Short mmCIF file of C-alpha atoms in Angstrom, two decimals:
data_model
loop_
_atom_site.label_atom_id
_atom_site.label_comp_id
_atom_site.label_asym_id
_atom_site.label_seq_id
_atom_site.Cartn_x
_atom_site.Cartn_y
_atom_site.Cartn_z
CA MET A 238 0.12 0.15 0.09
CA MET A 239 1.31 3.47 -1.10
CA SER A 240 1.42 6.18 1.66
CA LEU A 241 -0.67 9.34 0.86
CA ASN A 242 1.49 12.66 -0.14
CA GLU A 243 2.44 14.49 3.00
CA LYS A 244 0.46 17.31 1.59
CA THR A 245 -2.57 15.69 2.12
CA HIS A 246 -4.84 17.36 4.61
CA ILE A 247 -8.43 17.80 6.12
CA GLY A 248 -10.49 20.06 4.25
CA GLU A 249 -14.03 21.46 4.94
CA VAL A 250 -15.97 20.21 7.77
CA VAL A 251 -20.11 20.19 7.08
CA LEU A 252 -22.29 20.35 10.62
CA ASN A 253 -25.99 19.56 10.56
CA VAL A 254 -27.08 22.28 13.04
CA GLU A 255 -30.87 23.00 14.55
CA ASN A 256 -30.40 26.79 15.15
CA LEU A 257 -28.82 28.73 12.62
CA LYS A 258 -28.50 31.80 13.93
CA ASP A 259 -27.14 30.84 17.48
CA MET A 260 -24.66 28.75 15.88
CA LYS A 261 -23.51 31.19 13.06
CA GLN A 262 -22.84 33.88 16.24
CA PHE A 263 -21.05 31.19 18.16
CA TYR A 264 -18.79 30.53 15.51
CA GLN A 265 -18.05 34.10 14.76
CA THR A 266 -17.64 35.98 17.87
CA ILE A 267 -16.29 33.23 20.08
CA ILE A 268 -14.20 31.69 17.05
CA GLY A 269 -13.74 34.40 15.24
CA MET A 270 -13.87 33.02 11.94
CA ASP A 271 -14.87 34.98 8.64
CA ILE A 272 -18.39 34.20 6.82
CA LYS A 273 -17.42 33.42 3.26
CA THR A 274 -20.94 32.69 1.77
CA GLU A 275 -24.31 33.12 3.17
CA THR A 276 -27.74 31.84 2.32
CA SER A 277 -30.82 31.42 4.49
CA SER A 278 -29.94 27.81 5.25
CA ALA A 279 -26.04 27.39 5.46
CA VAL A 280 -23.49 29.67 6.30
CA SER A 281 -19.50 28.77 5.43
CA PHE A 282 -16.67 30.36 7.88
CA GLY A 283 -13.14 30.08 7.00
CA ALA A 284 -10.03 32.41 8.30
CA LYS A 285 -9.45 35.92 7.75
CA GLU A 286 -7.96 36.93 4.08
CA ASP A 287 -8.00 33.19 2.61
CA GLU A 288 -10.85 32.12 1.18
CA THR A 289 -10.95 28.64 1.77
CA ILE A 290 -13.55 27.35 3.38
CA LEU A 291 -12.75 25.60 6.73
CA LEU A 292 -16.79 24.84 8.46
CA THR A 293 -20.08 25.04 7.00
CA LEU A 294 -23.32 25.06 9.22
CA GLN A 295 -26.58 23.94 7.52
CA SER A 296 -30.13 23.99 8.77
CA VAL A 297 -31.68 20.90 9.72
CA PRO A 298 -35.31 20.73 11.34
CA ALA A 299 -34.93 20.37 14.82
CA GLY A 300 -35.42 16.41 16.25
CA ASP A 301 -34.02 13.61 18.73
CA VAL A 302 -30.38 12.95 18.75
CA ASP A 303 -28.64 9.45 20.22
CA VAL A 304 -25.69 10.88 21.85
CA ARG A 305 -24.08 7.40 21.77
CA SER A 306 -23.76 7.63 18.23
CA THR A 307 -20.73 7.32 15.36
CA GLY A 308 -20.05 10.87 14.44
CA LEU A 309 -17.96 13.81 15.69
CA TYR A 310 -16.03 13.55 18.71
CA HIS A 311 -14.43 17.23 17.80
CA LEU A 312 -12.97 19.44 14.64
CA ALA A 313 -9.47 20.94 15.52
CA LEU A 314 -8.72 24.59 13.78
CA LEU A 315 -4.67 24.42 14.02
CA LEU A 316 -3.50 28.22 14.84
CA PRO A 317 -0.02 29.02 13.48
CA THR A 318 1.66 30.12 16.45
CA ARG A 319 2.16 29.64 20.44
CA GLN A 320 0.82 33.90 20.17
CA ASP A 321 -2.42 33.26 18.17
CA LEU A 322 -3.22 30.33 20.94
CA GLY A 323 -2.71 32.76 23.80
CA GLU A 324 -4.69 35.33 21.85
CA MET A 325 -7.09 33.30 21.54
CA LEU A 326 -7.60 31.28 25.27
CA TYR A 327 -7.44 35.56 26.32
CA HIS A 328 -10.80 35.96 24.08
CA ILE A 329 -12.60 32.90 25.03
CA LEU A 330 -11.32 33.73 29.00
CA VAL A 331 -13.10 37.31 28.32
CA SER A 332 -16.09 36.20 26.94
CA GLY A 333 -17.19 34.21 29.59
CA TYR A 334 -17.67 30.98 27.14
CA PRO A 335 -17.05 27.86 28.87
CA LEU A 336 -13.89 25.83 28.07
CA THR A 337 -14.23 22.18 29.01
CA GLY A 338 -9.95 21.79 29.09
CA ALA A 339 -7.05 22.64 27.76
CA SER A 340 -3.49 19.95 27.55
CA ASP A 341 -0.70 19.41 26.94
CA HIS A 342 -0.16 17.10 24.45
CA GLY A 343 3.96 16.69 23.62
CA TYR A 344 3.64 17.62 20.02
CA SER A 345 0.87 20.33 20.67
CA GLU A 346 -0.99 22.26 23.16
CA ALA A 347 -4.66 22.55 22.81
CA LEU A 348 -7.75 24.24 24.23
CA TYR A 349 -11.32 22.50 24.16
CA LEU A 350 -15.10 23.64 24.00
CA ASP A 351 -18.25 22.70 22.99
CA ASP A 352 -20.36 24.82 20.26
CA PRO A 353 -24.17 25.42 21.67
CA GLU A 354 -25.26 22.50 20.08
CA GLY A 355 -22.28 19.89 21.89
CA ASN A 356 -20.03 19.53 18.68
CA GLY A 357 -16.64 19.67 20.37
CA ILE A 358 -13.51 21.50 19.33
CA GLU A 359 -10.18 21.52 19.80
CA ILE A 360 -8.12 24.41 19.01
CA TYR A 361 -4.46 24.37 18.80
CA TRP A 362 -0.91 25.18 17.89
CA ASP A 363 1.98 22.33 16.74
CA LYS A 364 5.24 22.68 18.85
CA PRO A 365 8.35 22.66 16.75
CA LYS A 366 8.68 18.52 15.43
CA THR A 367 12.03 18.98 17.14
CA ASP A 368 9.66 18.42 20.28
CA TRP A 369 7.92 15.38 19.23
CA ASP A 370 8.32 11.97 20.25
CA ILE A 371 8.95 10.38 16.74
CA ARG A 372 9.84 6.87 16.75
CA ALA A 373 11.87 4.81 15.10
CA ASP A 374 9.05 3.07 13.50
CA GLY A 375 7.41 6.70 12.09
CA GLN A 376 4.72 6.64 15.27
CA ILE A 377 4.19 9.66 16.90
CA ALA A 378 3.38 9.48 20.28
CA GLY A 379 1.20 11.67 22.53
CA VAL A 380 0.56 12.44 26.31
CA THR A 381 -2.09 14.40 27.88
CA GLU A 382 -1.12 16.77 30.42
CA PRO A 383 -2.40 20.12 31.61
CA MET A 384 -1.32 22.93 29.48
CA ASP A 385 0.68 26.12 30.88
CA ALA A 386 -2.23 28.33 30.72
CA GLU A 387 -0.27 31.18 32.09
CA GLY A 388 2.64 30.76 29.82
CA VAL A 389 0.35 30.45 26.68
CA ILE A 390 -1.20 33.77 27.63
CA ALA A 391 1.88 35.07 27.96
CA GLU A 392 2.38 35.14 24.63
CA ALA A 393 -0.01 37.28 23.56
CA LYS A 394 0.87 40.29 22.19
CA LYS A 395 -2.42 42.19 20.95
CA ALA A 396 -6.10 41.98 21.15
CA PHE A 397 -7.74 39.12 19.36
CA SER A 398 -8.95 40.13 15.90
CA GLY A 399 -10.39 36.78 14.57
CA LEU A 400 -9.24 33.27 13.87
CA PRO A 401 -5.77 34.22 11.88
CA VAL A 402 -4.38 34.31 8.93
CA GLY A 403 -3.05 30.58 8.54
CA SER A 404 -5.00 28.70 10.21
CA PHE A 405 -6.77 25.66 8.85
CA MET A 406 -8.40 22.84 9.69
CA GLY A 407 -5.66 20.42 11.39
CA HIS A 408 -7.87 17.27 12.17
CA VAL A 409 -11.35 15.76 12.81
CA HIS A 410 -11.55 13.11 16.13
CA LEU A 411 -14.26 10.47 15.56
CA PHE A 412 -16.61 8.31 17.58
CA VAL A 413 -16.56 4.73 16.41
CA ALA A 414 -18.13 1.68 16.28
CA ASP A 415 -14.75 -0.13 15.59
CA LEU A 416 -11.48 0.54 15.53
CA ASP A 417 -10.17 -2.63 13.77
CA ARG A 418 -12.52 -1.91 10.63
CA THR A 419 -11.88 1.76 11.34
CA GLU A 420 -7.94 1.05 11.17
CA ALA A 421 -8.74 -1.01 7.99
CA PHE A 422 -10.59 1.76 6.05
CA TYR A 423 -8.31 4.63 6.79
CA LYS A 424 -4.95 2.61 6.86
CA ASN A 425 -5.81 -0.06 3.72
CA LEU A 426 -8.01 1.98 1.94
CA VAL A 427 -7.42 5.52 1.84
CA GLY A 428 -3.67 4.96 2.82
CA PHE A 429 -2.99 6.86 5.89
CA ASP A 430 -0.09 5.67 8.07
CA LEU A 431 -0.85 4.62 11.84
CA LYS A 432 0.33 7.18 13.78
CA PHE A 433 -0.63 6.16 17.29
CA ASP A 434 -2.31 3.00 18.37
CA PHE A 435 -4.08 3.26 22.09
CA GLY A 436 -5.37 -0.20 21.81
CA ALA A 437 -8.91 -0.77 22.32
CA GLN A 438 -9.32 2.57 22.72
CA ALA A 439 -8.40 4.74 19.57
CA LYS A 440 -6.08 5.00 16.79
CA PHE A 441 -4.44 8.01 15.43
CA PHE A 442 -4.13 8.38 11.39
CA ALA A 443 -1.73 10.63 8.89
CA ALA A 444 -0.33 11.26 5.92
CA GLY A 445 3.34 11.70 6.02
CA GLU A 446 5.57 12.89 9.30
CA TYR A 447 2.32 14.74 11.08
CA HIS A 448 0.87 13.29 14.31
CA HIS A 449 -2.72 13.00 13.26
CA GLN A 450 -5.24 13.94 10.77
CA ILE A 451 -7.32 11.45 11.78
CA GLY A 452 -8.05 10.16 15.29
CA ALA A 453 -11.06 7.51 16.02
CA ASN A 454 -12.07 6.22 19.21
CA THR A 455 -14.79 4.13 21.01
CA TRP A 456 -15.14 6.19 23.73
CA ALA A 457 -19.00 6.77 23.22
CA GLY A 458 -19.07 2.78 23.64
CA LYS A 459 -18.12 -0.07 20.87
CA GLY A 460 -20.45 -0.90 18.33
CA ILE A 461 -22.71 2.25 18.83
CA PRO A 462 -25.17 3.00 15.59
CA ALA A 463 -24.59 5.17 12.93
CA ALA A 464 -26.33 8.63 13.83
CA GLU A 465 -28.98 9.00 11.25
CA LYS A 466 -28.53 11.11 8.46
CA GLY A 467 -30.19 14.88 8.58
CA THR A 468 -30.00 15.06 12.40
CA ARG A 469 -27.75 17.28 14.50
CA GLY A 470 -23.96 16.90 14.12
CA LEU A 471 -21.24 15.69 11.69
CA ALA A 472 -22.79 15.69 7.92
CA TYR A 473 -19.33 14.78 6.55
CA TYR A 474 -15.78 16.35 6.51
CA THR A 475 -13.34 16.18 2.98
CA ILE A 476 -10.14 14.74 2.96
CA VAL A 477 -8.42 17.48 0.59
CA VAL A 478 -5.68 14.82 -1.74
CA PRO A 479 -3.36 17.27 -3.58
CA VAL A 480 -1.69 14.15 -5.74
CA LYS A 481 -3.89 13.03 -8.57
CA GLU A 482 -1.96 9.42 -8.32
CA ASP A 483 -3.07 9.07 -4.87
CA PHE A 484 -6.91 9.89 -5.69
CA THR A 485 -6.65 7.39 -8.69
CA ARG A 486 -4.90 5.05 -6.45
CA ILE A 487 -7.73 5.77 -3.35
CA GLN A 488 -10.63 4.84 -6.30
CA ALA A 489 -9.09 1.85 -7.96
CA THR A 490 -8.35 0.35 -4.27
CA LEU A 491 -12.29 1.45 -3.68
CA ASP A 492 -13.08 -0.75 -6.87
CA GLU A 493 -10.80 -3.49 -6.32
CA GLN A 494 -12.54 -3.88 -3.17
CA GLN A 495 -15.82 -3.17 -3.91
CA TYR A 496 -16.32 -0.77 -1.36
CA ALA A 497 -19.44 2.06 -2.30
CA TYR A 498 -18.66 5.25 -3.21
CA GLN A 499 -20.11 7.97 -6.07
CA LEU A 500 -17.61 9.84 -8.03
CA ASP A 501 -18.33 13.53 -9.26
CA GLU A 502 -15.84 13.28 -12.01
CA ALA A 503 -16.26 16.96 -12.59
CA ALA A 504 -15.09 17.90 -9.74
CA ASN A 505 -12.55 15.06 -8.67
CA VAL A 506 -14.89 14.27 -5.39
CA LEU A 507 -15.03 10.85 -3.99
CA SER A 508 -18.67 10.12 -1.68
CA LEU A 509 -18.53 7.76 0.22
CA GLU A 510 -18.99 6.05 4.26
CA ASP A 511 -16.22 4.84 6.28
CA PRO A 512 -17.28 1.51 8.54
CA ASN A 513 -18.70 3.57 10.68
CA GLY A 514 -21.35 4.90 8.71
CA ILE A 515 -19.62 8.55 9.22
CA THR A 516 -19.80 10.60 5.38
CA LEU A 517 -16.82 11.50 4.34
CA LYS A 518 -15.57 13.17 0.75
CA ILE A 519 -12.20 12.67 -1.00
CA VAL A 520 -11.28 15.45 -2.99
CA GLN A 521 -8.54 15.72 -5.30
CA GLY A 522 -6.86 19.64 -5.38
#
């Protein structure tokens, strides 16, 4: 199995939301995202001075949601510098919006919070690679320790003015039903490398020398059902594959394994579900 090009990355994350007005306000004022496109039923956001869409909210009718289902654990916005994280942290604290955590993962420092509809959000910066625990086999070990919040805030040099230039969707972390089937899909079919293995609890996958672009865990329970389509939560996320040969190879592997997908030839987009019923789109671009 050929590994994916190291420039492969997570693109747009699309959330189904019940209260578009409140969710729009949260992502605009608390997270500081710029609105890129807007209709009566959807809003798309990105970072400053960049038209790339990182997040789209699309309106769905209110309804019951099974909290123990596969889907989004968190989306993760990657900021360019520790200073940016400090300015974001200070801004959130001053706003009074509750954080759910702040951690040092060895390779990164991260803030955690939930949006008004319960979608998890991580906002982080990556430490220099010289600080990462990269093993001989290419795996990158992570830890979860308390973040030095005072040190991070001390890096802030100016008032927060929105999601900074150069921010992008660093990774998605998913609730899954079966880790072995998840690994077989993301590693053997798509081509990501397994970067860290927490055995029966979680696995982390990435292209190139990154710690993870996709996290998967069974913390909501093993064998949990897929979320019902069109309900609140993750609608789908995208994987951007910059190299045409990788895109072609993924499609050929799906064909060989008789794995169902839809192809939009004009847009170079493969749409499919992973073994957990989570929809993703693989985009060449």
